[in-house]
Short mmCIF file of C-alpha atoms in Angstrom, two decimals:
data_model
loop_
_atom_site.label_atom_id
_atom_site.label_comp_id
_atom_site.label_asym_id
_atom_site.label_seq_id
_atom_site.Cartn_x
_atom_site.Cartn_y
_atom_site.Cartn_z
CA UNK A 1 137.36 78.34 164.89
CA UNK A 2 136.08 75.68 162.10
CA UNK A 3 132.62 76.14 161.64
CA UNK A 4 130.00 73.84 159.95
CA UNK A 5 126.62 74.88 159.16
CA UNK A 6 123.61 73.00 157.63
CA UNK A 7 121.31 74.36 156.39
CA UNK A 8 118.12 73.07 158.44
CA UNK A 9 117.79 71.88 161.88
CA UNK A 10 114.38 70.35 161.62
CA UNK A 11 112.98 69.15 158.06
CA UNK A 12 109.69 67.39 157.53
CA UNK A 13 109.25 66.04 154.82
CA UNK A 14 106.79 63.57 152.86
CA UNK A 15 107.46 59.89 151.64
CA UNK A 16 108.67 59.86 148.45
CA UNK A 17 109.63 63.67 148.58
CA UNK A 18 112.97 64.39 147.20
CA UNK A 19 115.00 65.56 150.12
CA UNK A 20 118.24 67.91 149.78
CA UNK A 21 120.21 68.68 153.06
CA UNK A 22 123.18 71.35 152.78
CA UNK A 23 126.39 71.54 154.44
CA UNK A 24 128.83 74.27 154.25
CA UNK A 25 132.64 74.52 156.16
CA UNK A 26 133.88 77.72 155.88
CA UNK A 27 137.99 76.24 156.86
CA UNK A 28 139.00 75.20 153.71
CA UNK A 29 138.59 71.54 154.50
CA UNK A 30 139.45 69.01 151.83
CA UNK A 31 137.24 65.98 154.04
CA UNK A 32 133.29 66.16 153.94
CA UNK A 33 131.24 63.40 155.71
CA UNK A 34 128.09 63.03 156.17
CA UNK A 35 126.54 60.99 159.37
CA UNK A 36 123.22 59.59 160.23
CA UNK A 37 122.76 58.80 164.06
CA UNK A 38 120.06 56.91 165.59
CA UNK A 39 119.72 55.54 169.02
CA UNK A 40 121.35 52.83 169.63
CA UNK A 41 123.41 52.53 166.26
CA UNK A 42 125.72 55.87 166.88
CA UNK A 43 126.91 57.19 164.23
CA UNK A 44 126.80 55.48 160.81
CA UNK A 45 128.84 57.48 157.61
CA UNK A 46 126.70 57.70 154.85
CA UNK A 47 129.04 59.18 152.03
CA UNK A 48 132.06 61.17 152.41
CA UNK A 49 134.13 63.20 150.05
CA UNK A 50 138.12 63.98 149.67
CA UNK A 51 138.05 66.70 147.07
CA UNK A 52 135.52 68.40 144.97
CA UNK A 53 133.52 66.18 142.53
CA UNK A 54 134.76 63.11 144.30
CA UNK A 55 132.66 60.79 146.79
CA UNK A 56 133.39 57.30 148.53
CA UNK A 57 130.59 55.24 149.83
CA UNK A 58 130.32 55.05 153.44
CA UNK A 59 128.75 52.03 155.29
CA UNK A 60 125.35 52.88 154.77
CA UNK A 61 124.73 54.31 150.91
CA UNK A 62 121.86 53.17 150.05
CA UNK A 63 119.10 55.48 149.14
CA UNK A 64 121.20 58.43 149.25
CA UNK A 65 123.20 60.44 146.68
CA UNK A 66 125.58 63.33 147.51
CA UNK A 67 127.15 66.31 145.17
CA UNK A 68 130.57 68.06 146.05
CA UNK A 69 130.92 71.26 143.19
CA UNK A 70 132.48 72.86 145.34
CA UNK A 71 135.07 72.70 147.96
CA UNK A 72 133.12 74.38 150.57
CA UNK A 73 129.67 72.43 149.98
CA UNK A 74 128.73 69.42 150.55
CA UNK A 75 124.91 68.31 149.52
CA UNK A 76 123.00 65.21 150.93
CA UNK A 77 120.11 63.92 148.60
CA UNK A 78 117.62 61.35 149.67
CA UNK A 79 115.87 60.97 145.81
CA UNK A 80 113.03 58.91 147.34
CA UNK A 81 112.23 60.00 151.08
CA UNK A 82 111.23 56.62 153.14
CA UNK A 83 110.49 56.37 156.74
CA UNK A 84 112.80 54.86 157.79
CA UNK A 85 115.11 57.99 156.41
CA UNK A 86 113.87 59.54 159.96
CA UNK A 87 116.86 60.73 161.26
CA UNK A 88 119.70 62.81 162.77
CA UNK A 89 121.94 63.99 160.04
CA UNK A 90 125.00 65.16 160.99
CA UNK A 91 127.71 66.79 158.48
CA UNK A 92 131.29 67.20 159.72
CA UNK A 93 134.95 68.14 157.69
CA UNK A 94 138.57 67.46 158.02
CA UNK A 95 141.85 68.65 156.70
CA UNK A 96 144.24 66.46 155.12
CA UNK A 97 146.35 64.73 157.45
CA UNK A 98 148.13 61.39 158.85
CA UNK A 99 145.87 59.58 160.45
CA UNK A 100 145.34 62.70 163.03
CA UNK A 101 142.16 64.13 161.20
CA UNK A 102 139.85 65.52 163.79
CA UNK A 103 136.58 65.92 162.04
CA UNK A 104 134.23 69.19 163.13
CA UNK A 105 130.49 68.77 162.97
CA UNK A 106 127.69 70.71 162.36
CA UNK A 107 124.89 71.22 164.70
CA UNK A 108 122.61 68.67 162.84
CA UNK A 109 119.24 68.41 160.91
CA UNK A 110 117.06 66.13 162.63
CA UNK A 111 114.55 64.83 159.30
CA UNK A 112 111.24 63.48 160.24
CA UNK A 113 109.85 61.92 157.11
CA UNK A 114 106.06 61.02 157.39
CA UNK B 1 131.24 42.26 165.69
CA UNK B 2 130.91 46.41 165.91
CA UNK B 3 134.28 47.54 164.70
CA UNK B 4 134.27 49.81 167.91
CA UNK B 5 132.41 49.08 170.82
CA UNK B 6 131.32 50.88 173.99
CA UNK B 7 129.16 50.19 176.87
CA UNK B 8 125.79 52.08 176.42
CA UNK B 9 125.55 52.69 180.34
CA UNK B 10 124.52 54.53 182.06
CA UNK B 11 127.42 55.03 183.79
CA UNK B 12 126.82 57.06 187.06
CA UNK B 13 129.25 58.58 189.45
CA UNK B 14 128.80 60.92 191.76
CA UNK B 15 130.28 64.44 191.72
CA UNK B 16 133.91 64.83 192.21
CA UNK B 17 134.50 61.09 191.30
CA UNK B 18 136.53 59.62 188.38
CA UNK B 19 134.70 58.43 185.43
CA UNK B 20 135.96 55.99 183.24
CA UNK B 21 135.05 55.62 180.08
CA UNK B 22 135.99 52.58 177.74
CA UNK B 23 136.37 51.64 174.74
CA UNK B 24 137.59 48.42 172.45
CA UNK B 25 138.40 48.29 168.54
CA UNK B 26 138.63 45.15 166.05
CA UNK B 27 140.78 46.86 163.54
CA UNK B 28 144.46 46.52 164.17
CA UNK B 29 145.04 48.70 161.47
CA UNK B 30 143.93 51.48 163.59
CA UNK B 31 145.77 54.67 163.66
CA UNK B 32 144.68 57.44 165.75
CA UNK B 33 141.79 57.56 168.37
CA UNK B 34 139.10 60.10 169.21
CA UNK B 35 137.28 60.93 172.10
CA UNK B 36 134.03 63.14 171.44
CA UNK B 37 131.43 64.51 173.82
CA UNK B 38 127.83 64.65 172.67
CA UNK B 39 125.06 66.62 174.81
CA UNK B 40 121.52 65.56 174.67
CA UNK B 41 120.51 67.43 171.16
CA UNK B 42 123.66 68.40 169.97
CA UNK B 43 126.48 67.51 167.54
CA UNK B 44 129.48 66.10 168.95
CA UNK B 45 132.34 67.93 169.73
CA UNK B 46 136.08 66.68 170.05
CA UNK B 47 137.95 66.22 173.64
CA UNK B 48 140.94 65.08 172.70
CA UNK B 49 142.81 62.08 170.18
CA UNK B 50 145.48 59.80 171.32
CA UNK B 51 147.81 57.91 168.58
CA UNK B 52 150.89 56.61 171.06
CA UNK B 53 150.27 53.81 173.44
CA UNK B 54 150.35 55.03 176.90
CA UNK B 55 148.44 58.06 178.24
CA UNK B 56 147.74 61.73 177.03
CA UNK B 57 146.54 64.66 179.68
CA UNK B 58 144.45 67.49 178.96
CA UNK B 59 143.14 69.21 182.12
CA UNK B 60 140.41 67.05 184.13
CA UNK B 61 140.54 64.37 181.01
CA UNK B 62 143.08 61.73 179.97
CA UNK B 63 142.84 59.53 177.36
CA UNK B 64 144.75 55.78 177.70
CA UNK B 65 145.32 53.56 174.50
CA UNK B 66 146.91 49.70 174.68
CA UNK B 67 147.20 49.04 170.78
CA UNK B 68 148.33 45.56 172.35
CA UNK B 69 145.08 45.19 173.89
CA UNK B 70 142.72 47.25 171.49
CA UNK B 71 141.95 49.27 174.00
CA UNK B 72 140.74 52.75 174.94
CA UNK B 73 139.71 54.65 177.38
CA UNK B 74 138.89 58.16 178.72
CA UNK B 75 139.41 59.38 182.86
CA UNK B 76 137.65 62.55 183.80
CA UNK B 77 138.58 63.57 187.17
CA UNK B 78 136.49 65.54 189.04
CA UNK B 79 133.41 64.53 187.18
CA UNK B 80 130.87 67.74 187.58
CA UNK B 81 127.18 67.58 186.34
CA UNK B 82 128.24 69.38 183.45
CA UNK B 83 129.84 66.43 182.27
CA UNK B 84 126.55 64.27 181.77
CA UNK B 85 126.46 63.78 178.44
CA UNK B 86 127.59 60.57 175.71
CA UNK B 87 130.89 59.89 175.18
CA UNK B 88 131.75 58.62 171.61
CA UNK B 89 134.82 56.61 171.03
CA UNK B 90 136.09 56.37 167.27
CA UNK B 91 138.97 55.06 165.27
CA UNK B 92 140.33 56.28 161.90
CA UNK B 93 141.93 53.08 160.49
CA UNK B 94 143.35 55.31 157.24
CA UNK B 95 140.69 55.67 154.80
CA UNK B 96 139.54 59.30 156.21
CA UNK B 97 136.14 58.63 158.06
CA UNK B 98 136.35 57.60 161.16
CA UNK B 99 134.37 54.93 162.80
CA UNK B 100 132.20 55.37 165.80
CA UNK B 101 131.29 53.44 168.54
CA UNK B 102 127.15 53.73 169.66
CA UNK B 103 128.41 55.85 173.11
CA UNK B 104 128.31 55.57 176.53
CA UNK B 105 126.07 57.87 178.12
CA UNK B 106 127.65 59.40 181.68
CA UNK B 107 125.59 60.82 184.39
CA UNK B 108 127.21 62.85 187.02
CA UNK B 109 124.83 62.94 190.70
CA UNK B 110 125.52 66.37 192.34
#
């Protein structure tokens, strides 16, 4: 079975803090995404990444940063915590495909920023 | 215009009824087609994926897709409580993420 694991579930965190959620696949996935969801918007990709060191914008980008060393990791970095950062952050991989690429997610981090 | 878009619901149907989820895309470039489940809390996990026109079975659950109509949609038969949860509909048009819609949230009366 894939299995994705961040590496909070809840996260408090200050405005302004620098903010660093971890996500780790343990199938060899080349695709890493990560996900904000908020009620009423679904699911909106942040950044996602196709191979290590690489990293495509997703619809939402701003304020965020991500880092892909290595194949198995995939780091989310708000530099500047804001409010309105106060979210469910989901991570989730894929393999390689044609158009068939089931992603897997990870139980979540929900991020309360104060 | 939402690239995919769902009904929010609620949609409620009573146990042993068929619920039927739906779902419409804007991107005729769209390839494949997911159906994920989402409980109250948690992440969302995958049903099933349809990429053919016409309709796929997998126990209680079939998925229909009209790329003619950019169109959709999941059956469940036998809907139990169990099944209460959101049901997120998204579309990989190529470029590796998929886009989601916002869900429709099912309820299931016993």
């Amino acid at each position: 079975d894939v299995k994705v694991t961040q590496s909070s579930r809840y996260l408090v965190k200050r405005t302004g803090e620098k903010v660093f959620l971890e996500c780790v696949q343990d199938m060899d996935h080349e695709n890493m995404f990560w996900y904000r969801q908020d009620p009423g918007l679904g699911l909106r990709l942040i950044y996602f990444s196709y191979d290590v060191k690489m990293k495509e914008k997703g619809d939402i980008p701003e304020g965020y940063s991500v880092s892909r060393e290595k194949k198995e990791r995939f780091s989310l970095i708000l530099e500047s915590a804001s409010t309105n950062q106060t979210s469910m952050y989901l991570c989730a991989s894929s393999t390689r495909g044609g158009g068939q690429e089931t992603q897997y997610f990870g139980p979540g981090t929900r991020l309360l920023v104060l | 215009q939402k690239e995919v878009e769902q009904n929010s619901g609620p949609l409620s149907v009573p146990e042993g009824a068929i619920a039927s989820l739906n779902c419409t895309y804007s991107d005729r470039g769209s390839q494949s087609f997911f159906w994920y489940r989402q409980y109250s809390g948690k992440s969302p996990e995958l049903i099933m994926f349809i990429y053919s026109n016409g309709d796929k079975e997998d126990g209680r659950f079939t998925a229909q897709l009209n790329k003619a109509s950019q169109y959709v949609s999941l059956l469940i038969r036998d809907s139990q409580p169990s099944d209460s949860a959101t049901y997120l509909c998204a579309s990989d048009t190529g470029r590796r993420a998929l886009t989601f819609g916002s869900g429709t949230r099912l309820q299931v009366q016993p």
